[in-house]
Amino acid sequence: MPVNTQAGEPRRPPFNAEAARRLREALGMTPAHVAYGIWAAFGMRTAPETVASWEWGESSPSEAELTALAGALWCTPGELLGAPGTLREYRLALGLAPVDLARRIGMEPSAYERLEAGGKWRGNDRQAAALAEVLRLPLPALLRFTGRDEKLAELLTSAATTRWQAYVRPVGKLVPLPRQQIQGVLQDLHGEYQATMTATLNWGGGGSAEESGRAGRAFLDGIVTEFWARAGSQEP
């Protein structure tokens, strides 16, 4: 059951209820033991019923509660999270506070917090590299968080629809992959796009330009995902 949040309330982390229950049971603890551990170590009053509610997926812990729960269960916050999707979730998985992450990547805390809240990336290449290293970001996530995924989509679209050879170098500037690998992926995407357009026009001799256009647009809409899949760099 999805957990509802009130308007204006920060989005809660993607909590892995099953992992929380499994870790508690492995320690021979009851929800009451966990609740006491949260209070004793972090000073947070938490009812055993609340812990049970988290484990049943009826509710989920806030960021502070997640950190406290991880402490009570002798695990990292990342072990209690589902697959991260946002910058904040990648940070939470490592148990880092915003100010600590900002310091480690050489960014002002206020600038980082704006980024995490959905602002545009204002950092430089050195900071982007540090962000990827500290948070262990896969390449697709790094480009998404630093606002370069739209540029990649533009380049891939042009490579698929025109001469792919002309886009090997521009793509390589965005994506630090071997040139030969980029060449192979772009050539494959170009060939598949052209084949899609041709096949649509030739379906039983009854294909139309409109049908071909729809098939082509559908292919291009997913071209970034397809690029990462073929490059072997998908997000978890």
PDB file of C-alpha atoms in Angstrom:
ATOM      1  CA  MET A   1       0.000   0.000   0.000  1.00  0.00           C
ATOM      2  CA  PRO A   2       1.512   3.372  -0.940  1.00  0.00           C
ATOM      3  CA  VAL A   3       2.198   5.723   1.941  1.00  0.00           C
ATOM      4  CA  ASN A   4       0.467   9.087   1.696  1.00  0.00           C
ATOM      5  CA  THR A   5       2.187  12.279   2.768  1.00  0.00           C
ATOM      6  CA  GLN A   6       0.645  15.591   3.698  1.00  0.00           C
ATOM      7  CA  ALA A   7       0.972  18.564   1.379  1.00  0.00           C
ATOM      8  CA  GLY A   8       4.249  20.340   2.013  1.00  0.00           C
ATOM      9  CA  GLU A   9       5.756  17.358   3.853  1.00  0.00           C
ATOM     10  CA  PRO A  10       9.157  16.216   2.473  1.00  0.00           C
ATOM     11  CA  ARG A  11       8.992  13.074   0.376  1.00  0.00           C
ATOM     12  CA  ARG A  12       9.858  10.109   2.570  1.00  0.00           C
ATOM     13  CA  PRO A  13      12.682   7.730   1.633  1.00  0.00           C
ATOM     14  CA  PRO A  14      11.801   4.556  -0.345  1.00  0.00           C
ATOM     15  CA  PHE A  15      11.661   2.307   2.730  1.00  0.00           C
ATOM     16  CA  ASN A  16      12.281  -1.444   2.437  1.00  0.00           C
ATOM     17  CA  ALA A  17       9.850  -2.810   5.017  1.00  0.00           C
ATOM     18  CA  GLU A  18      10.798  -6.440   4.456  1.00  0.00           C
ATOM     19  CA  ALA A  19      14.483  -5.699   5.052  1.00  0.00           C
ATOM     20  CA  ALA A  20      13.653  -3.942   8.334  1.00  0.00           C
ATOM     21  CA  ARG A  21      11.652  -6.902   9.569  1.00  0.00           C
ATOM     22  CA  ARG A  22      14.296  -9.392   8.456  1.00  0.00           C
ATOM     23  CA  LEU A  23      17.100  -7.486  10.193  1.00  0.00           C
ATOM     24  CA  ARG A  24      15.090  -7.153  13.412  1.00  0.00           C
ATOM     25  CA  GLU A  25      14.266 -10.851  13.501  1.00  0.00           C
ATOM     26  CA  ALA A  26      17.904 -11.783  12.818  1.00  0.00           C
ATOM     27  CA  LEU A  27      18.858  -9.825  15.954  1.00  0.00           C
ATOM     28  CA  GLY A  28      16.172 -11.583  17.996  1.00  0.00           C
ATOM     29  CA  MET A  29      14.455  -8.272  18.714  1.00  0.00           C
ATOM     30  CA  THR A  30      10.791  -7.342  19.009  1.00  0.00           C
ATOM     31  CA  PRO A  31       9.315  -4.047  17.771  1.00  0.00           C
ATOM     32  CA  ALA A  32       9.360  -2.930  21.415  1.00  0.00           C
ATOM     33  CA  HIS A  33      13.104  -3.592  21.604  1.00  0.00           C
ATOM     34  CA  VAL A  34      13.648  -1.549  18.455  1.00  0.00           C
ATOM     35  CA  ALA A  35      11.518   1.312  19.754  1.00  0.00           C
ATOM     36  CA  TYR A  36      13.521   1.344  22.989  1.00  0.00           C
ATOM     37  CA  GLY A  37      16.802   1.310  21.044  1.00  0.00           C
ATOM     38  CA  ILE A  38      15.678   4.329  19.010  1.00  0.00           C
ATOM     39  CA  TRP A  39      14.830   6.213  22.197  1.00  0.00           C
ATOM     40  CA  ALA A  40      17.961   5.183  24.117  1.00  0.00           C
ATOM     41  CA  ALA A  41      20.432   6.047  21.343  1.00  0.00           C
ATOM     42  CA  PHE A  42      18.693   8.949  19.613  1.00  0.00           C
ATOM     43  CA  GLY A  43      16.231  10.334  22.154  1.00  0.00           C
ATOM     44  CA  MET A  44      13.294   9.815  19.786  1.00  0.00           C
ATOM     45  CA  ARG A  45      10.071   8.564  21.335  1.00  0.00           C
ATOM     46  CA  THR A  46       8.749   5.863  19.008  1.00  0.00           C
ATOM     47  CA  ALA A  47       5.923   3.455  19.822  1.00  0.00           C
ATOM     48  CA  PRO A  48       6.368  -0.269  19.121  1.00  0.00           C
ATOM     49  CA  GLU A  49       3.192  -0.009  17.051  1.00  0.00           C
ATOM     50  CA  THR A  50       4.937   2.541  14.829  1.00  0.00           C
ATOM     51  CA  VAL A  51       7.858   0.182  14.233  1.00  0.00           C
ATOM     52  CA  ALA A  52       5.392  -2.587  13.359  1.00  0.00           C
ATOM     53  CA  SER A  53       3.552  -0.207  11.028  1.00  0.00           C
ATOM     54  CA  TRP A  54       6.800   0.485   9.170  1.00  0.00           C
ATOM     55  CA  GLU A  55       7.442  -3.237   8.781  1.00  0.00           C
ATOM     56  CA  TRP A  56       3.934  -3.835   7.446  1.00  0.00           C
ATOM     57  CA  GLY A  57       4.326  -1.041   4.885  1.00  0.00           C
ATOM     58  CA  GLU A  58       1.427   0.882   6.404  1.00  0.00           C
ATOM     59  CA  SER A  59       3.666   3.903   7.018  1.00  0.00           C
ATOM     60  CA  SER A  60       7.313   4.761   6.521  1.00  0.00           C
ATOM     61  CA  PRO A  61       9.965   6.488   8.630  1.00  0.00           C
ATOM     62  CA  SER A  62      11.103  10.045   8.059  1.00  0.00           C
ATOM     63  CA  GLU A  63      14.752  10.748   7.270  1.00  0.00           C
ATOM     64  CA  ALA A  64      15.594  11.183  10.977  1.00  0.00           C
ATOM     65  CA  GLU A  65      13.611   8.086  11.941  1.00  0.00           C
ATOM     66  CA  LEU A  66      15.328   6.048   9.231  1.00  0.00           C
ATOM     67  CA  THR A  67      18.759   6.988  10.587  1.00  0.00           C
ATOM     68  CA  ALA A  68      17.664   6.103  14.124  1.00  0.00           C
ATOM     69  CA  LEU A  69      16.121   2.810  13.000  1.00  0.00           C
ATOM     70  CA  ALA A  70      19.326   1.856  11.211  1.00  0.00           C
ATOM     71  CA  GLY A  71      21.242   2.556  14.424  1.00  0.00           C
ATOM     72  CA  ALA A  72      18.871   0.403  16.452  1.00  0.00           C
ATOM     73  CA  LEU A  73      19.183  -2.449  13.952  1.00  0.00           C
ATOM     74  CA  TRP A  74      22.982  -2.160  13.672  1.00  0.00           C
ATOM     75  CA  CYS A  75      22.882  -1.575   9.929  1.00  0.00           C
ATOM     76  CA  THR A  76      23.422   1.239   7.456  1.00  0.00           C
ATOM     77  CA  PRO A  77      20.485   3.363   6.243  1.00  0.00           C
ATOM     78  CA  GLY A  78      21.118   1.992   2.767  1.00  0.00           C
ATOM     79  CA  GLU A  79      20.171  -1.500   3.959  1.00  0.00           C
ATOM     80  CA  LEU A  80      16.699  -0.194   4.810  1.00  0.00           C
ATOM     81  CA  LEU A  81      16.094   1.595   1.529  1.00  0.00           C
ATOM     82  CA  GLY A  82      14.753   0.479  -1.798  1.00  0.00           C
ATOM     83  CA  ALA A  83      16.587   1.396  -4.990  1.00  0.00           C
ATOM     84  CA  PRO A  84      17.481   5.111  -4.797  1.00  0.00           C
ATOM     85  CA  GLY A  85      16.033   7.363  -7.459  1.00  0.00           C
ATOM     86  CA  THR A  86      16.677  10.891  -6.257  1.00  0.00           C
ATOM     87  CA  LEU A  87      19.819  12.679  -5.157  1.00  0.00           C
ATOM     88  CA  ARG A  88      18.479  12.785  -1.611  1.00  0.00           C
ATOM     89  CA  GLU A  89      17.886   9.030  -1.621  1.00  0.00           C
ATOM     90  CA  TYR A  90      21.421   8.303  -2.798  1.00  0.00           C
ATOM     91  CA  ARG A  91      22.683  10.498   0.048  1.00  0.00           C
ATOM     92  CA  LEU A  92      20.436   8.830   2.622  1.00  0.00           C
ATOM     93  CA  ALA A  93      21.607   5.390   1.531  1.00  0.00           C
ATOM     94  CA  LEU A  94      25.085   6.322   2.770  1.00  0.00           C
ATOM     95  CA  GLY A  95      23.859   8.010   5.933  1.00  0.00           C
ATOM     96  CA  LEU A  96      25.325  11.399   5.015  1.00  0.00           C
ATOM     97  CA  ALA A  97      23.952  14.727   6.214  1.00  0.00           C
ATOM     98  CA  PRO A  98      23.526  17.416   3.512  1.00  0.00           C
ATOM     99  CA  VAL A  99      26.222  19.628   5.039  1.00  0.00           C
ATOM    100  CA  ASP A 100      28.709  16.736   5.134  1.00  0.00           C
ATOM    101  CA  LEU A 101      28.131  15.834   1.509  1.00  0.00           C
ATOM    102  CA  ALA A 102      28.406  19.478   0.450  1.00  0.00           C
ATOM    103  CA  ARG A 103      31.737  19.764   2.248  1.00  0.00           C
ATOM    104  CA  ARG A 104      33.104  16.600   0.655  1.00  0.00           C
ATOM    105  CA  ILE A 105      32.301  17.756  -2.880  1.00  0.00           C
ATOM    106  CA  GLY A 106      33.470  21.339  -2.302  1.00  0.00           C
ATOM    107  CA  MET A 107      30.076  23.000  -2.556  1.00  0.00           C
ATOM    108  CA  GLU A 108      28.312  25.517  -0.320  1.00  0.00           C
ATOM    109  CA  PRO A 109      25.694  23.701   1.815  1.00  0.00           C
ATOM    110  CA  SER A 110      22.963  26.100   0.700  1.00  0.00           C
ATOM    111  CA  ALA A 111      23.818  25.465  -2.966  1.00  0.00           C
ATOM    112  CA  TYR A 112      23.717  21.705  -2.446  1.00  0.00           C
ATOM    113  CA  GLU A 113      20.397  21.875  -0.598  1.00  0.00           C
ATOM    114  CA  ARG A 114      18.883  23.847  -3.494  1.00  0.00           C
ATOM    115  CA  LEU A 115      20.105  21.172  -5.885  1.00  0.00           C
ATOM    116  CA  GLU A 116      18.607  18.400  -3.787  1.00  0.00           C
ATOM    117  CA  ALA A 117      15.312  20.304  -3.646  1.00  0.00           C
ATOM    118  CA  GLY A 118      15.116  20.227  -7.450  1.00  0.00           C
ATOM    119  CA  GLY A 119      17.263  23.183  -8.437  1.00  0.00           C
ATOM    120  CA  LYS A 120      19.596  23.259 -11.419  1.00  0.00           C
ATOM    121  CA  TRP A 121      23.146  22.007 -11.185  1.00  0.00           C
ATOM    122  CA  ARG A 122      25.513  24.973 -10.788  1.00  0.00           C
ATOM    123  CA  GLY A 123      28.695  23.068 -10.018  1.00  0.00           C
ATOM    124  CA  ASN A 124      31.815  22.457 -12.080  1.00  0.00           C
ATOM    125  CA  ASP A 125      33.292  19.257 -13.504  1.00  0.00           C
ATOM    126  CA  ARG A 126      35.461  18.672 -10.431  1.00  0.00           C
ATOM    127  CA  GLN A 127      32.439  18.876  -8.152  1.00  0.00           C
ATOM    128  CA  ALA A 128      30.463  16.583 -10.440  1.00  0.00           C
ATOM    129  CA  ALA A 129      33.246  13.995 -10.304  1.00  0.00           C
ATOM    130  CA  ALA A 130      33.360  14.288  -6.512  1.00  0.00           C
ATOM    131  CA  LEU A 131      29.576  13.889  -6.292  1.00  0.00           C
ATOM    132  CA  ALA A 132      29.750  10.704  -8.357  1.00  0.00           C
ATOM    133  CA  GLU A 133      32.586   9.309  -6.251  1.00  0.00           C
ATOM    134  CA  VAL A 134      31.106  10.102  -2.842  1.00  0.00           C
ATOM    135  CA  LEU A 135      27.580   8.871  -3.653  1.00  0.00           C
ATOM    136  CA  ARG A 136      28.805   6.024  -5.901  1.00  0.00           C
ATOM    137  CA  LEU A 137      26.510   7.219  -8.651  1.00  0.00           C
ATOM    138  CA  PRO A 138      26.015   5.222 -11.840  1.00  0.00           C
ATOM    139  CA  LEU A 139      26.613   7.280 -14.960  1.00  0.00           C
ATOM    140  CA  PRO A 140      22.913   7.710 -15.851  1.00  0.00           C
ATOM    141  CA  ALA A 141      22.209   9.184 -12.405  1.00  0.00           C
ATOM    142  CA  LEU A 142      25.219  11.492 -12.571  1.00  0.00           C
ATOM    143  CA  LEU A 143      24.099  12.972 -15.891  1.00  0.00           C
ATOM    144  CA  ARG A 144      20.539  13.323 -14.625  1.00  0.00           C
ATOM    145  CA  PHE A 145      21.543  15.117 -11.432  1.00  0.00           C
ATOM    146  CA  THR A 146      23.936  17.449 -13.213  1.00  0.00           C
ATOM    147  CA  GLY A 147      21.406  18.381 -15.902  1.00  0.00           C
ATOM    148  CA  ARG A 148      23.243  16.803 -18.822  1.00  0.00           C
ATOM    149  CA  ASP A 149      20.720  14.105 -19.687  1.00  0.00           C
ATOM    150  CA  GLU A 150      18.713  16.457 -21.928  1.00  0.00           C
ATOM    151  CA  LYS A 151      21.826  17.271 -23.950  1.00  0.00           C
ATOM    152  CA  LEU A 152      22.566  13.558 -24.256  1.00  0.00           C
ATOM    153  CA  ALA A 153      19.042  12.947 -25.555  1.00  0.00           C
ATOM    154  CA  GLU A 154      19.530  15.629 -28.204  1.00  0.00           C
ATOM    155  CA  LEU A 155      22.824  14.142 -29.359  1.00  0.00           C
ATOM    156  CA  LEU A 156      21.478  10.595 -29.458  1.00  0.00           C
ATOM    157  CA  THR A 157      18.432  11.688 -31.428  1.00  0.00           C
ATOM    158  CA  SER A 158      20.633  13.386 -34.004  1.00  0.00           C
ATOM    159  CA  ALA A 159      22.938  10.356 -34.165  1.00  0.00           C
ATOM    160  CA  ALA A 160      20.010   8.025 -34.813  1.00  0.00           C
ATOM    161  CA  THR A 161      18.342  10.202 -37.417  1.00  0.00           C
ATOM    162  CA  THR A 162      21.370  11.538 -39.323  1.00  0.00           C
ATOM    163  CA  ARG A 163      25.051  10.523 -39.531  1.00  0.00           C
ATOM    164  CA  TRP A 164      25.933   8.797 -36.265  1.00  0.00           C
ATOM    165  CA  GLN A 165      29.691   9.135 -36.912  1.00  0.00           C
ATOM    166  CA  ALA A 166      29.510  12.891 -36.340  1.00  0.00           C
ATOM    167  CA  TYR A 167      28.255  12.423 -32.777  1.00  0.00           C
ATOM    168  CA  VAL A 168      30.837  10.036 -31.358  1.00  0.00           C
ATOM    169  CA  ARG A 169      33.035  12.833 -30.031  1.00  0.00           C
ATOM    170  CA  PRO A 170      30.225  15.047 -28.619  1.00  0.00           C
ATOM    171  CA  VAL A 171      28.686  12.066 -26.812  1.00  0.00           C
ATOM    172  CA  GLY A 172      32.127  11.107 -25.520  1.00  0.00           C
ATOM    173  CA  LYS A 173      32.508  14.531 -23.925  1.00  0.00           C
ATOM    174  CA  LEU A 174      29.360  13.933 -21.909  1.00  0.00           C
ATOM    175  CA  VAL A 175      29.798  10.247 -21.211  1.00  0.00           C
ATOM    176  CA  PRO A 176      33.233   8.996 -20.078  1.00  0.00           C
ATOM    177  CA  LEU A 177      33.096   5.679 -21.914  1.00  0.00           C
ATOM    178  CA  PRO A 178      35.652   4.208 -24.350  1.00  0.00           C
ATOM    179  CA  ARG A 179      35.347   5.709 -27.833  1.00  0.00           C
ATOM    180  CA  GLN A 180      35.001   2.299 -29.458  1.00  0.00           C
ATOM    181  CA  GLN A 181      32.108   1.434 -27.154  1.00  0.00           C
ATOM    182  CA  ILE A 182      30.317   4.691 -27.945  1.00  0.00           C
ATOM    183  CA  GLN A 183      30.822   4.087 -31.659  1.00  0.00           C
ATOM    184  CA  GLY A 184      29.238   0.643 -31.413  1.00  0.00           C
ATOM    185  CA  VAL A 185      26.230   1.856 -29.446  1.00  0.00           C
ATOM    186  CA  LEU A 186      25.565   4.832 -31.732  1.00  0.00           C
ATOM    187  CA  GLN A 187      25.846   2.664 -34.821  1.00  0.00           C
ATOM    188  CA  ASP A 188      23.379   0.165 -33.316  1.00  0.00           C
ATOM    189  CA  LEU A 189      20.904   2.896 -32.374  1.00  0.00           C
ATOM    190  CA  HIS A 190      21.132   4.431 -35.836  1.00  0.00           C
ATOM    191  CA  GLY A 191      20.588   1.090 -37.517  1.00  0.00           C
ATOM    192  CA  GLU A 192      17.654   0.171 -35.291  1.00  0.00           C
ATOM    193  CA  TYR A 193      15.949   3.526 -35.790  1.00  0.00           C
ATOM    194  CA  GLN A 194      16.280   3.289 -39.558  1.00  0.00           C
ATOM    195  CA  ALA A 195      15.042  -0.306 -39.507  1.00  0.00           C
ATOM    196  CA  THR A 196      12.046   0.728 -37.381  1.00  0.00           C
ATOM    197  CA  MET A 197      11.086   3.428 -39.847  1.00  0.00           C
ATOM    198  CA  THR A 198      11.495   1.145 -42.846  1.00  0.00           C
ATOM    199  CA  ALA A 199       9.630  -1.782 -41.274  1.00  0.00           C
ATOM    200  CA  THR A 200       6.678   0.427 -40.350  1.00  0.00           C
ATOM    201  CA  LEU A 201       6.338   1.680 -43.908  1.00  0.00           C
ATOM    202  CA  ASN A 202       6.535  -1.842 -45.304  1.00  0.00           C
ATOM    203  CA  TRP A 203       4.126  -3.676 -42.962  1.00  0.00           C
ATOM    204  CA  GLY A 204       2.087  -5.684 -45.440  1.00  0.00           C
ATOM    205  CA  GLY A 205       2.485  -2.891 -47.911  1.00  0.00           C
ATOM    206  CA  GLY A 206      -0.070  -0.918 -45.923  1.00  0.00           C
ATOM    207  CA  GLY A 207       2.164   1.190 -43.732  1.00  0.00           C
ATOM    208  CA  SER A 208       1.808   4.942 -43.784  1.00  0.00           C
ATOM    209  CA  ALA A 209       4.062   7.886 -43.103  1.00  0.00           C
ATOM    210  CA  GLU A 210       1.946   8.650 -40.040  1.00  0.00           C
ATOM    211  CA  GLU A 211       2.477   5.160 -38.608  1.00  0.00           C
ATOM    212  CA  SER A 212       6.155   5.375 -39.363  1.00  0.00           C
ATOM    213  CA  GLY A 213       6.338   8.719 -37.608  1.00  0.00           C
ATOM    214  CA  ARG A 214       4.679   7.320 -34.490  1.00  0.00           C
ATOM    215  CA  ALA A 215       7.054   4.355 -34.384  1.00  0.00           C
ATOM    216  CA  GLY A 216      10.026   6.628 -34.857  1.00  0.00           C
ATOM    217  CA  ARG A 217       8.932   9.002 -32.096  1.00  0.00           C
ATOM    218  CA  ALA A 218       8.381   6.095 -29.712  1.00  0.00           C
ATOM    219  CA  PHE A 219      11.899   4.851 -30.396  1.00  0.00           C
ATOM    220  CA  LEU A 220      13.413   8.304 -29.869  1.00  0.00           C
ATOM    221  CA  ASP A 221      11.442   8.875 -26.664  1.00  0.00           C
ATOM    222  CA  GLY A 222      13.257   5.944 -25.084  1.00  0.00           C
ATOM    223  CA  ILE A 223      16.619   6.457 -26.742  1.00  0.00           C
ATOM    224  CA  VAL A 224      18.479   7.533 -23.587  1.00  0.00           C
ATOM    225  CA  THR A 225      17.313   4.440 -21.704  1.00  0.00           C
ATOM    226  CA  GLU A 226      18.259   2.290 -24.684  1.00  0.00           C
ATOM    227  CA  PHE A 227      21.685   3.935 -24.861  1.00  0.00           C
ATOM    228  CA  TRP A 228      22.441   3.113 -21.218  1.00  0.00           C
ATOM    229  CA  ALA A 229      21.140  -0.429 -21.599  1.00  0.00           C
ATOM    230  CA  ARG A 230      23.431  -1.067 -24.558  1.00  0.00           C
ATOM    231  CA  ALA A 231      26.334   0.667 -22.818  1.00  0.00           C
ATOM    232  CA  GLY A 232      25.848  -1.504 -19.728  1.00  0.00           C
ATOM    233  CA  SER A 233      25.423   1.459 -17.381  1.00  0.00           C
ATOM    234  CA  GLN A 234      21.814   1.276 -16.200  1.00  0.00           C
ATOM    235  CA  GLU A 235      20.683   2.522 -12.815  1.00  0.00           C
ATOM    236  CA  PRO A 236      19.718  -0.112 -10.266  1.00  0.00           C
TER     237      PRO A 236
END
